Each structure stands twice: as C-alpha cells, then as structure tokens.
Amino acid sequence: MLTLPFEESHMMCEPRFGANYPRESLPESLEQERQHEPDRANSDMREAEDDVSDREEDEREDEHDEDGLPKKRGPRKKKHGGKEQLDRSKLRRQEANARERSRMHGLNAALESLRKVVPCYSKTQKLSKIETLRLAKNYIWALSETLSAGKRPDLLAFVQTLCKGLSQPTTNLVAGCLQLNARNFLTDHNGEVMFSGRSPYDAMYSYPGSDMNTPPGHSGSSLDSSAKPFRHYSYSGAYEPYYENPSPESGSPRFDGQLSPPMNFNGIFSLKHDDPPDYGKSSHYGMRYCSAPGRTALAHNSMYRVSPEARFPYDLHVRSQSFQAQGEVTAGLMLQQKRPDTPVLWARISLTCQIGGSVSLAAGPASHRKYFLSICELGNERKFATDILVVELQI
DNA sequence: TAGGCCATCTGGTCCT
DNA sequence: AGGACCAGATGGCCTA
C-alpha cells in the first residue's frame, strides 16, 4: 500500500510539514501545552525538534526567574555534536523505523493467520483488524460455551454469539458464511433432504450423522422450524475435533494452520468475488446464472412468483428470463431486502418446473442477499418454465 | 466528501 | 545503550 522500499524510507523521515510550520505560528496555548505536557505534544511539533533543539538550548541560557537569578534546571541536554552525530542519529532513527515496520508486519502476519482460523476467511475481502479480533474473541467464546454445554448448540445461538459486537457487514458475512455451508443439507417441506450434492468440504471431511452425534436429551432447538434444515450443522466442523476427536492435538487436519475453518470452505467468497463489478453493487436483485463454459441456453421465459408463504419484507426480482440448462446448472437468485436492519439468518428456496426433471432447492446466506439455485438433470434441449418459486426466509 | 481503515513515522517508556 | 513496545499523528486509499 504505502509501503516504501527501505531505501526510500529516508524520504519519509524528513519532516513532513514541520519544516514549513514555524513554531512561531503555533498558538500560545499549544506551545505551553507542549512544554508542560510533552507526552501530548503533536508530532508536527516534534518534527522540527531536531532543527530547533540547539536554538532552544541557547534560548534557555537566557531564562531567569523573577529574582533575576538563573533558573534551576536539570541536567542539560547534550547538544548535538557535529554532522557525524546528526547522521548517526538519523541512521538510528531509520533503523528504528525499519524495526518498527518489521514489527508491525509481524503483527499483521499474526493477524492474518488469525483471520484464517476464524470464520469467514477470505483473501479478497479481509476482515478489518478490529473485526478479526472481535470475531476471534466471539469464536473462542462460542466454542467454549459449546464445550461446557457438551452438546451441539443451536445454529442461531451460535451465530448470535459469533456476531456479538460485530459490525453489520461482518455480521452478515459470518451469518452467511455459516449458512451457506448448510445448503447441501436443507430439507424440503416434507423434511427430506433434497439436495444430495457434496461440497468440497464434505468430500474432504466426513460428516457425522446428526442423530449419532446428538447427545441424548438434545431434542433440537426451540427454533425448530428454522433449525430443521440445519439439523446437520454446517458449522459442526468447528466442533468435530471435540466430538469426533477427543484430543485436539491428535492430528486433526482441520486446524493444522493450513486450512480455514470448514465453515469457510465452500467457495462463498469465490462466488462473491467472481461477481461482475456491477453485480454486487446493484441495489436490485434478480436471477443470475452461472453455467460452465460450453453449456447451452435452453429455455426462456421462465416465470417466477413468490408464494404466499413468503412472509417478509423482501422483493423478488427476476434478473433474467432464461435458464441455461444442460446437465447441472446453478442459478443465482437474489432478493432485495427492504429492511436491511433486520438480519436474515437463512433462506430456503424451492422451485418447481413445468417439465420433469429434478429440481433441487438450494439456499444461501440471506445476509448476502444471494441465493443460488441448483437445477439438476433438466434434460437436454427441453425448454421449461418454472411454475412456482417459494422463498422462505428466517428472520 | 466524510468516515473507516491502514501503513508509516516518531518520540516516549520500559526492559534487558 | 539499544531494542521492544506503545500511542499519537499523518496521509493515502476505498467506499457509501
């Protein structure tokens, strides 16, 4: 960013505007403050210190008290020696700057490694330092709570704990990050898993059945309707070392310092950042289609409507009227949130078509206001139109 | 354009 | 004495 090569650092060491900011122009009060509270002196005042220190020393020689006697004073500062000493002083300052720079880089590196082990790691959209620290604190807290509870927590409670004190954008990010991982385990209205695809994370890390891992007596959360699709907690990877592997040091691949927590391992950010520039900035949301190269657009005039079940202050917009469907197609549906102050924790979307073929529901992070539909096995060369699009959002 | 975030410089303080 | 650490100041970049 502003990093300059060390060779150029001497340019930065020059007084930035102190040289052009004569002390005579300082307000008297500031000048007095500077003398009596050196720790609060502004750096611009400090800038010229080197240049004026000798002059100050000379001026003090003439200071006398009310009785005309020389003021008592402490040990006098050593005057700058010759040019050599001045150069040495500058050199030491430059070295100190370099050390400080290096120290801050180390600090930033540590912060970066922290970013990688808290939820929502993204190379392209980094959490700020303060948000990283807050999220890390919340994450530790949430995991500690989970450990002391001895059972898998409610998703909502977990997310809420994670998001405490975070800014709204970070809150959205975290919530969305968690929920997108759960999209493959969503259930339809009958409670059946409709999408059996496996995410890269699933492929890498075996996922325990919730029934096997639910401690006795844990009959689900009080938010049954909302939590139902997430009975396989997407964020369970964070707990799996605890549930599956009693010893965190026993070689779990999840926290080897190389991988982000599983909840980040689903490409949500790649989706996000692969967006065209105008996509993310658009205030209107509609259908968006992401198809692999070579896939053919097969259908047009898809019709959508929000079912009466849609019960929230959202608008549904169709961005495009065509599907590209051959083999598997992923389409994106975006919703416009009328009340951005109200966090939406998850979305469930179901889609039926006039033609045959399996249509899977999908869901995404409501907080990102993007919902990706997976439409599989629609068949080749067959046009179709969607009949009903049901969107449910949990607020 | 204001505000947030950041890197850097800088001097003071503490520690070895 | 010198390095580490800290906090204030400053200016650049980015975004709403």
GROMACS .gro file of C-alpha atoms (C1' of nucleotides) in nm:
model
  427
    1MET     CA    1   0.000   0.000   0.000
    2LEU     CA    2   0.204   0.282   0.128
    3THR     CA    3   0.496   0.063   0.189
    4LEU     CA    4   0.807   0.214   0.058
    5PRO     CA    5   1.124   0.030  -0.003
    6PHE     CA    6   1.352   0.071   0.285
    7GLU     CA    7   1.590   0.257   0.062
    8GLU     CA    8   1.325   0.523   0.023
    9SER     CA    9   1.237   0.543   0.385
   10HIS     CA   10   1.464   0.833   0.440
   11MET     CA   11   1.226   1.033   0.229
   12MET     CA   12   0.957   0.961   0.480
   13CYS     CA   13   1.182   1.054   0.763
   14GLU     CA   14   1.205   1.408   0.652
   15PRO     CA   15   0.979   1.645   0.838
   16ARG     CA   16   0.651   1.626   0.656
   17PHE     CA   17   0.531   1.971   0.723
   18GLY     CA   18   0.705   2.064   1.036
   19ALA     CA   19   0.969   2.241   0.841
   20ASN     CA   20   0.705   2.458   0.684
   21TYR     CA   21   0.523   2.505   1.008
   22PRO     CA   22   0.720   2.751   1.211
   23ARG     CA   23   0.677   2.726   1.582
   24GLU     CA   24   0.607   3.092   1.597
   25SER     CA   25   0.281   3.019   1.424
   26LEU     CA   26   0.167   2.786   1.696
   27PRO     CA   27  -0.100   2.912   1.928
   28GLU     CA   28   0.045   3.016   2.259
   29SER     CA   29  -0.165   2.770   2.449
   30LEU     CA   30  -0.039   2.490   2.235
   31GLU     CA   31   0.311   2.599   2.286
   32GLN     CA   32   0.263   2.600   2.661
   33GLU     CA   33   0.097   2.262   2.646
   34ARG     CA   34   0.386   2.133   2.456
   35GLN     CA   35   0.628   2.246   2.719
   36HIS     CA   36   0.430   2.117   3.013
   37GLU     CA   37   0.285   1.803   2.862
   38PRO     CA   38   0.540   1.672   2.622
   39ASP     CA   39   0.361   1.340   2.602
   40ARG     CA   40   0.064   1.513   2.447
   41ALA     CA   41   0.261   1.721   2.207
   42ASN     CA   42   0.167   1.677   1.849
   43SER     CA   43   0.405   1.508   1.621
   44ASP     CA   44   0.415   1.811   1.398
   45MET     CA   45   0.563   1.997   1.684
   46ARG     CA   46   0.810   1.722   1.734
   47GLU     CA   47   0.908   1.731   1.373
   48ALA     CA   48   1.124   2.031   1.398
   49GLU     CA   49   1.271   1.944   1.731
   50ASP     CA   50   1.597   1.832   1.590
   51ASP     CA   51   1.631   2.152   1.399
   52VAL     CA   52   1.537   2.381   1.679
   53SER     CA   53   1.677   2.195   1.975
   54ASP     CA   54   2.000   2.376   1.962
   55ARG     CA   55   1.820   2.706   1.938
   56GLU     CA   56   1.609   2.609   2.238
   57GLU     CA   57   1.915   2.531   2.437
   58ASP     CA   58   2.053   2.871   2.357
   59GLU     CA   59   1.730   3.042   2.447
   60ARG     CA   60   1.719   2.868   2.784
   61GLU     CA   61   2.055   3.013   2.863
   62ASP     CA   62   1.883   3.347   2.891
   63GLU     CA   63   1.597   3.233   3.108
   64HIS     CA   64   1.583   3.385   3.451
   65ASP     CA   65   1.333   3.370   3.734
   66GLU     CA   66   1.151   3.658   3.891
   67ASP     CA   67   1.452   3.749   4.101
   68GLY     CA   68   1.670   3.764   3.804
   69LEU     CA   69   1.858   3.459   3.917
   70PRO     CA   70   1.927   3.183   3.677
   71LYS     CA   71   1.654   2.922   3.686
   72LYS     CA   72   1.740   2.595   3.841
   73ARG     CA   73   1.735   2.329   3.584
   74GLY     CA   74   1.813   1.969   3.549
   75PRO     CA   75   2.093   1.818   3.358
   76ARG     CA   76   2.122   1.989   3.034
   77LYS     CA   77   2.068   1.803   2.721
   78LYS     CA   78   2.372   1.723   2.531
   79LYS     CA   79   2.399   1.938   2.234
   80HIS     CA   80   2.420   1.772   1.901
   81GLY     CA   81   2.770   1.708   1.814
   82GLY     CA   82   2.891   1.751   1.470
   83LYS     CA   83   2.743   1.634   1.149
   84GLU     CA   84   2.857   1.282   1.224
   85GLN     CA   85   2.643   1.263   1.534
   86LEU     CA   86   2.349   1.404   1.346
   87ASP     CA   87   2.392   1.146   1.076
   88ARG     CA   88   2.423   0.876   1.335
   89SER     CA   89   2.105   0.994   1.498
   90LYS     CA   90   1.925   0.987   1.167
   91LEU     CA   91   2.061   0.645   1.094
   92ARG     CA   92   1.939   0.515   1.427
   93ARG     CA   93   1.602   0.664   1.361
   94GLN     CA   94   1.587   0.493   1.025
   95GLU     CA   95   1.686   0.165   1.180
   96ALA     CA   96   1.422   0.208   1.445
   97ASN     CA   97   1.168   0.280   1.175
   98ALA     CA   98   1.268  -0.033   0.991
   99ARG     CA   99   1.237  -0.237   1.307
  100GLU     CA  100   0.903  -0.087   1.380
  101ARG     CA  101   0.789  -0.161   1.028
  102SER     CA  102   0.908  -0.516   1.061
  103ARG     CA  103   0.736  -0.549   1.395
  104MET     CA  104   0.410  -0.427   1.252
  105HIS     CA  105   0.445  -0.664   0.960
  106GLY     CA  106   0.488  -0.945   1.206
  107LEU     CA  107   0.184  -0.827   1.390
  108ASN     CA  108  -0.011  -0.814   1.069
  109ALA     CA  109   0.108  -1.160   0.973
  110ALA     CA  110  -0.016  -1.291   1.303
  111LEU     CA  111  -0.342  -1.116   1.245
  112GLU     CA  112  -0.366  -1.271   0.902
  113SER     CA  113  -0.313  -1.614   1.046
  114LEU     CA  114  -0.583  -1.534   1.295
  115ARG     CA  115  -0.814  -1.438   1.010
  116LYS     CA  116  -0.758  -1.781   0.863
  117VAL     CA  117  -0.878  -1.963   1.169
  118VAL     CA  118  -1.184  -1.761   1.246
  119PRO     CA  119  -1.499  -1.790   1.040
  120CYS     CA  120  -1.528  -1.604   0.714
  121TYR     CA  121  -1.177  -1.604   0.590
  122SER     CA  122  -1.136  -1.453   0.250
  123LYS     CA  123  -0.822  -1.347   0.077
  124THR     CA  124  -1.001  -1.083  -0.119
  125GLN     CA  125  -1.235  -0.947   0.141
  126LYS     CA  126  -1.043  -0.928   0.459
  127LEU     CA  127  -1.197  -0.856   0.789
  128SER     CA  128  -1.058  -0.546   0.944
  129LYS     CA  129  -0.818  -0.585   1.231
  130ILE     CA  130  -1.067  -0.489   1.493
  131GLU     CA  131  -1.337  -0.711   1.345
  132THR     CA  132  -1.094  -1.000   1.328
  133LEU     CA  133  -1.014  -0.962   1.694
  134ARG     CA  134  -1.376  -0.930   1.790
  135LEU     CA  135  -1.476  -1.227   1.585
  136ALA     CA  136  -1.191  -1.432   1.726
  137LYS     CA  137  -1.300  -1.344   2.076
  138ASN     CA  138  -1.658  -1.437   1.997
  139TYR     CA  139  -1.548  -1.755   1.827
  140ILE     CA  140  -1.348  -1.863   2.128
  141TRP     CA  141  -1.637  -1.773   2.350
  142ALA     CA  142  -1.886  -1.964   2.138
  143LEU     CA  143  -1.667  -2.270   2.125
  144SER     CA  144  -1.608  -2.254   2.497
  145GLU     CA  145  -1.980  -2.237   2.554
  146THR     CA  146  -2.024  -2.534   2.330
  147LEU     CA  147  -1.767  -2.732   2.517
  148SER     CA  148  -1.917  -2.653   2.852
  149ALA     CA  149  -2.263  -2.736   2.723
  150GLY     CA  150  -2.136  -3.065   2.590
  151LYS     CA  151  -2.372  -3.072   2.301
  152ARG     CA  152  -2.414  -2.920   1.964
  153PRO     CA  153  -2.557  -2.577   2.001
  154ASP     CA  154  -2.833  -2.418   1.814
  155LEU     CA  155  -2.719  -2.260   1.495
  156LEU     CA  156  -2.895  -1.940   1.567
  157ALA     CA  157  -2.746  -1.909   1.911
  158PHE     CA  158  -2.405  -1.987   1.775
  159VAL     CA  159  -2.431  -1.725   1.507
  160GLN     CA  160  -2.560  -1.474   1.753
  161THR     CA  161  -2.270  -1.537   1.983
  162LEU     CA  162  -2.029  -1.508   1.697
  163CYS     CA  163  -2.174  -1.182   1.583
  164LYS     CA  164  -2.187  -1.005   1.914
  165GLY     CA  165  -2.039  -0.662   1.882
  166LEU     CA  166  -1.954  -0.705   1.518
  167SER     CA  167  -2.044  -0.451   1.258
  168GLN     CA  168  -2.344  -0.522   1.041
  169PRO     CA  169  -2.138  -0.613   0.733
  170THR     CA  170  -1.929  -0.855   0.933
  171THR     CA  171  -2.238  -0.994   1.096
  172ASN     CA  172  -2.387  -1.056   0.756
  173LEU     CA  173  -2.066  -1.214   0.643
  174VAL     CA  174  -2.047  -1.450   0.937
  175ALA     CA  175  -2.410  -1.548   0.922
  176GLY     CA  176  -2.394  -1.603   0.553
  177CYS     CA  177  -2.076  -1.797   0.581
  178LEU     CA  178  -2.226  -2.040   0.825
  179GLN     CA  179  -2.547  -2.092   0.647
  180LEU     CA  180  -2.415  -2.148   0.303
  181ASN     CA  181  -2.237  -2.449   0.435
  182ALA     CA  182  -2.567  -2.589   0.533
  183ARG     CA  183  -2.718  -2.551   0.195
  184ASN     CA  184  -2.645  -2.905   0.098
  185PHE     CA  185  -2.837  -3.035   0.391
  186LEU     CA  186  -3.152  -2.842   0.350
  187THR     CA  187  -3.473  -3.023   0.361
  188ASP     CA  188  -3.785  -2.978   0.166
  189HIS     CA  189  -4.125  -2.918   0.310
  190ASN     CA  190  -4.151  -3.283   0.399
  191GLY     CA  191  -3.832  -3.271   0.588
  192GLU     CA  192  -3.641  -3.468   0.331
  193VAL     CA  193  -3.303  -3.378   0.210
  194MET     CA  194  -3.350  -3.255  -0.138
  195PHE     CA  195  -3.001  -3.189  -0.242
  196SER     CA  196  -2.753  -3.462  -0.202
  197GLY     CA  197  -2.457  -3.295  -0.353
  198ARG     CA  198  -2.140  -3.285  -0.155
  199SER     CA  199  -1.942  -2.977  -0.111
  200PRO     CA  200  -1.567  -2.982  -0.132
  201TYR     CA  201  -1.567  -2.965   0.240
  202ASP     CA  202  -1.789  -3.269   0.266
  203ALA     CA  203  -1.561  -3.453   0.036
  204MET     CA  204  -1.262  -3.367   0.244
  205TYR     CA  205  -1.410  -3.422   0.581
  206SER     CA  206  -1.654  -3.691   0.656
  207TYR     CA  207  -1.965  -3.566   0.813
  208PRO     CA  208  -2.119  -3.745   1.103
  209GLY     CA  209  -2.488  -3.803   1.111
  210SER     CA  210  -2.663  -3.573   1.343
  211ASP     CA  211  -2.852  -3.849   1.509
  212MET     CA  212  -2.538  -4.025   1.602
  213ASN     CA  213  -2.386  -3.714   1.736
  214THR     CA  214  -2.671  -3.559   1.912
  215PRO     CA  215  -2.630  -3.611   2.278
  216PRO     CA  216  -2.920  -3.785   2.448
  217GLY     CA  217  -3.181  -3.541   2.558
  218HIS     CA  218  -3.093  -3.293   2.292
  219SER     CA  219  -3.415  -3.275   2.108
  220GLY     CA  220  -3.334  -2.983   1.890
  221SER     CA  221  -3.365  -2.618   1.939
  222SER     CA  222  -3.663  -2.416   2.026
  223LEU     CA  223  -3.643  -2.275   1.680
  224ASP     CA  224  -3.743  -2.597   1.527
  225SER     CA  225  -3.887  -2.469   1.209
  226SER     CA  226  -3.587  -2.264   1.133
  227ALA     CA  227  -3.331  -2.504   1.259
  228LYS     CA  228  -3.477  -2.804   1.090
  229PRO     CA  229  -3.293  -2.762   0.767
  230PHE     CA  230  -2.975  -2.729   0.963
  231ARG     CA  231  -3.003  -3.037   1.168
  232HIS     CA  232  -2.666  -3.119   1.017
  233TYR     CA  233  -2.491  -2.819   1.146
  234SER     CA  234  -2.278  -2.674   0.883
  235TYR     CA  235  -2.052  -2.525   1.139
  236SER     CA  236  -2.011  -2.851   1.313
  237GLY     CA  237  -1.667  -2.879   1.167
  238ALA     CA  238  -1.564  -2.641   1.434
  239TYR     CA  239  -1.682  -2.883   1.695
  240GLU     CA  240  -1.585  -3.202   1.530
  241PRO     CA  241  -1.246  -3.212   1.686
  242TYR     CA  242  -1.435  -3.223   2.009
  243TYR     CA  243  -1.700  -3.468   1.910
  244GLU     CA  244  -1.500  -3.692   1.688
  245ASN     CA  245  -1.156  -3.649   1.814
  246PRO     CA  246  -1.119  -3.612   2.183
  247SER     CA  247  -0.770  -3.479   2.151
  248PRO     CA  248  -0.730  -3.163   1.955
  249GLU     CA  249  -0.364  -3.243   1.923
  250SER     CA  250  -0.418  -3.580   1.772
  251GLY     CA  251  -0.372  -3.481   1.417
  252SER     CA  252  -0.698  -3.336   1.306
  253PRO     CA  253  -0.642  -3.196   0.960
  254ARG     CA  254  -0.878  -2.912   1.021
  255PHE     CA  255  -0.660  -2.697   1.234
  256ASP     CA  256  -0.319  -2.755   1.101
  257GLY     CA  257  -0.277  -2.394   1.026
  258GLN     CA  258  -0.321  -2.451   0.657
  259LEU     CA  259  -0.693  -2.459   0.630
  260SER     CA  260  -0.958  -2.222   0.725
  261PRO     CA  261  -1.226  -2.348   0.948
  262PRO     CA  262  -1.458  -2.569   0.747
  263MET     CA  263  -1.732  -2.317   0.762
  264ASN     CA  264  -1.533  -2.109   0.525
  265PHE     CA  265  -1.461  -2.387   0.290
  266ASN     CA  266  -1.741  -2.365   0.045
  267GLY     CA  267  -1.648  -2.109  -0.204
  268ILE     CA  268  -1.887  -1.849  -0.087
  269PHE     CA  269  -1.630  -1.586  -0.128
  270SER     CA  270  -1.523  -1.703  -0.463
  271LEU     CA  271  -1.880  -1.678  -0.567
  272LYS     CA  272  -1.897  -1.340  -0.419
  273HIS     CA  273  -1.582  -1.215  -0.571
  274ASP     CA  274  -1.630  -1.365  -0.906
  275ASP     CA  275  -1.927  -1.145  -0.939
  276PRO     CA  276  -1.919  -0.884  -1.205
  277PRO     CA  277  -1.846  -0.549  -1.055
  278ASP     CA  278  -2.195  -0.423  -1.103
  279TYR     CA  279  -2.349  -0.729  -0.958
  280GLY     CA  280  -2.259  -0.682  -0.602
  281LYS     CA  281  -2.326  -0.315  -0.612
  282SER     CA  282  -2.666  -0.342  -0.765
  283SER     CA  283  -2.947  -0.242  -0.546
  284HIS     CA  284  -3.180  -0.470  -0.733
  285TYR     CA  285  -3.152  -0.837  -0.720
  286GLY     CA  286  -3.265  -1.091  -0.967
  287MET     CA  287  -3.181  -1.415  -1.129
  288ARG     CA  288  -2.828  -1.473  -1.226
  289TYR     CA  289  -2.698  -1.775  -1.397
  290CYS     CA  290  -2.366  -1.934  -1.362
  291SER     CA  291  -2.305  -2.206  -1.606
  292ALA     CA  292  -1.997  -2.385  -1.704
  293PRO     CA  293  -1.848  -2.288  -2.035
  294GLY     CA  294  -2.000  -2.472  -2.323
  295ARG     CA  295  -2.334  -2.513  -2.168
  296THR     CA  296  -2.618  -2.405  -2.384
  297ALA     CA  297  -2.904  -2.181  -2.307
  298LEU     CA  298  -3.208  -2.393  -2.349
  299ALA     CA  299  -3.500  -2.220  -2.210
  300HIS     CA  300  -3.660  -1.885  -2.194
  301ASN     CA  301  -3.947  -1.708  -2.035
  302SER     CA  302  -3.914  -1.864  -1.700
  303MET     CA  303  -4.184  -1.737  -1.475
  304TYR     CA  304  -4.142  -1.679  -1.109
  305ARG     CA  305  -4.359  -1.575  -0.834
  306VAL     CA  306  -4.322  -1.553  -0.466
  307SER     CA  307  -4.560  -1.779  -0.294
  308PRO     CA  308  -4.792  -1.660  -0.022
  309GLU     CA  309  -4.556  -1.829   0.216
  310ALA     CA  310  -4.309  -1.559   0.154
  311ARG     CA  311  -4.358  -1.360   0.462
  312PHE     CA  312  -4.107  -1.089   0.496
  313PRO     CA  313  -4.024  -0.753   0.366
  314TYR     CA  314  -3.847  -0.860   0.058
  315ASP     CA  315  -3.884  -0.806  -0.307
  316LEU     CA  316  -3.810  -1.078  -0.551
  317HIS     CA  317  -3.676  -0.972  -0.882
  318VAL     CA  318  -3.604  -1.175  -1.185
  319ARG     CA  319  -3.290  -1.056  -1.338
  320SER     CA  320  -3.300  -1.276  -1.639
  321GLN     CA  321  -3.570  -1.473  -1.805
  322SER     CA  322  -3.367  -1.756  -1.933
  323PHE     CA  323  -3.218  -2.064  -1.792
  324GLN     CA  324  -2.911  -2.225  -1.915
  325ALA     CA  325  -2.972  -2.585  -1.856
  326GLN     CA  326  -2.778  -2.877  -1.969
  327GLY     CA  327  -2.665  -3.112  -1.711
  328GLU     CA  328  -2.633  -2.919  -1.396
  329VAL     CA  329  -2.692  -2.555  -1.382
  330THR     CA  330  -2.655  -2.326  -1.097
  331ALA     CA  331  -2.856  -2.013  -1.097
  332GLY     CA  332  -2.845  -1.735  -0.858
  333LEU     CA  333  -3.146  -1.571  -0.715
  334MET     CA  334  -3.112  -1.250  -0.532
  335LEU     CA  335  -3.355  -1.081  -0.311
  336GLN     CA  336  -3.381  -0.721  -0.234
  337GLN     CA  337  -3.406  -0.659   0.132
  338LYS     CA  338  -3.635  -0.380   0.224
  339ARG     CA  339  -3.530  -0.382   0.581
  340PRO     CA  340  -3.155  -0.420   0.589
  341ASP     CA  341  -3.158  -0.356   0.959
  342THR     CA  342  -3.323  -0.690   1.011
  343PRO     CA  343  -3.075  -0.969   0.981
  344VAL     CA  344  -3.195  -1.269   0.790
  345LEU     CA  345  -3.032  -1.582   0.904
  346TRP     CA  346  -3.118  -1.826   0.636
  347ALA     CA  347  -3.328  -1.876   0.331
  348ARG     CA  348  -3.493  -2.174   0.182
  349ILE     CA  349  -3.593  -2.171  -0.175
  350SER     CA  350  -3.784  -2.432  -0.361
  351LEU     CA  351  -3.855  -2.434  -0.725
  352THR     CA  352  -4.085  -2.641  -0.935
  353CYS     CA  353  -4.085  -2.659  -1.307
  354GLN     CA  354  -4.345  -2.738  -1.563
  355ILE     CA  355  -4.130  -3.003  -1.709
  356GLY     CA  356  -3.989  -3.306  -1.548
  357GLY     CA  357  -3.652  -3.347  -1.403
  358SER     CA  358  -3.534  -3.299  -1.060
  359VAL     CA  359  -3.516  -2.954  -0.932
  360SER     CA  360  -3.330  -2.915  -0.618
  361LEU     CA  361  -3.381  -2.645  -0.377
  362ALA     CA  362  -3.095  -2.451  -0.257
  363ALA     CA  363  -3.036  -2.188  -0.009
  364GLY     CA  364  -2.777  -1.939   0.062
  365PRO     CA  365  -2.684  -1.680   0.307
  366ALA     CA  366  -2.971  -1.450   0.335
  367SER     CA  367  -2.745  -1.189   0.468
  368HIS     CA  368  -2.567  -1.180   0.139
  369ARG     CA  369  -2.896  -1.147  -0.034
  370LYS     CA  370  -2.787  -1.400  -0.287
  371TYR     CA  371  -2.941  -1.737  -0.326
  372PHE     CA  372  -2.806  -1.993  -0.555
  373LEU     CA  373  -3.029  -2.249  -0.710
  374SER     CA  374  -2.909  -2.576  -0.835
  375ILE     CA  375  -3.119  -2.723  -1.108
  376CYS     CA  376  -3.014  -3.065  -1.199
  377GLU     CA  377  -3.098  -3.310  -1.469
  378LEU     CA  378  -3.339  -3.098  -1.654
  379GLY     CA  379  -3.268  -3.287  -1.965
  380ASN     CA  380  -3.127  -3.176  -2.289
  381GLU     CA  381  -3.288  -2.950  -2.537
  382ARG     CA  382  -3.601  -2.909  -2.337
  383LYS     CA  383  -3.744  -2.578  -2.259
  384PHE     CA  384  -3.904  -2.531  -1.929
  385ALA     CA  385  -4.062  -2.268  -1.726
  386THR     CA  386  -4.066  -2.250  -1.358
  387ASP     CA  387  -4.404  -2.266  -1.207
  388ILE     CA  388  -4.366  -2.174  -0.852
  389LEU     CA  389  -4.083  -2.028  -0.668
  390VAL     CA  390  -4.119  -2.048  -0.298
  391VAL     CA  391  -3.894  -1.847  -0.082
  392GLU     CA  392  -3.886  -1.869   0.288
  393LEU     CA  393  -3.666  -1.657   0.494
  394GLN     CA  394  -3.599  -1.694   0.859
  395ILE     CA  395  -3.560  -1.369   1.039
  396DT     C1'  396  -1.696   1.425   0.051
  397DA     C1'  397  -1.683   1.220   0.505
  398DG     C1'  398  -1.552   0.839   0.751
  399DG     C1'  399  -1.321   0.398   0.813
  400DC     C1'  400  -0.913   0.151   0.771
  401DC     C1'  401  -0.446   0.114   0.717
  402DA     C1'  402   0.079   0.180   0.693
  403DT     C1'  403   0.423   0.450   0.843
  404DC     C1'  404   0.690   0.774   1.116
  405DT     C1'  405   0.801   0.932   1.555
  406DG     C1'  406   0.919   1.008   2.041
  407DG     C1'  407   0.843   0.828   2.496
  408DT     C1'  408   0.877   0.445   2.811
  409DC     C1'  409   1.012   0.007   2.972
  410DC     C1'  410   1.307  -0.383   2.979
  411DT     C1'  411   1.733  -0.650   2.919
  412DA     C1'  412   2.284   0.155   2.536
  413DG     C1'  413   1.983  -0.046   2.249
  414DG     C1'  414   1.574  -0.290   2.131
  415DA     C1'  415   1.077  -0.374   2.202
  416DC     C1'  416   0.658  -0.182   2.273
  417DC     C1'  417   0.322   0.175   2.265
  418DA     C1'  418   0.035   0.553   2.124
  419DG     C1'  419  -0.030   0.981   1.865
  420DA     C1'  420  -0.010   1.195   1.423
  421DT     C1'  421  -0.035   1.191   0.939
  422DG     C1'  422  -0.166   1.092   0.480
  423DG     C1'  423  -0.331   0.755   0.126
  424DC     C1'  424  -0.690   0.451  -0.031
  425DC     C1'  425  -1.152   0.298  -0.054
  426DT     C1'  426  -1.643   0.313  -0.010
  427DA     C1'  427  -2.105   0.469   0.095
   0.00000   0.00000   0.00000
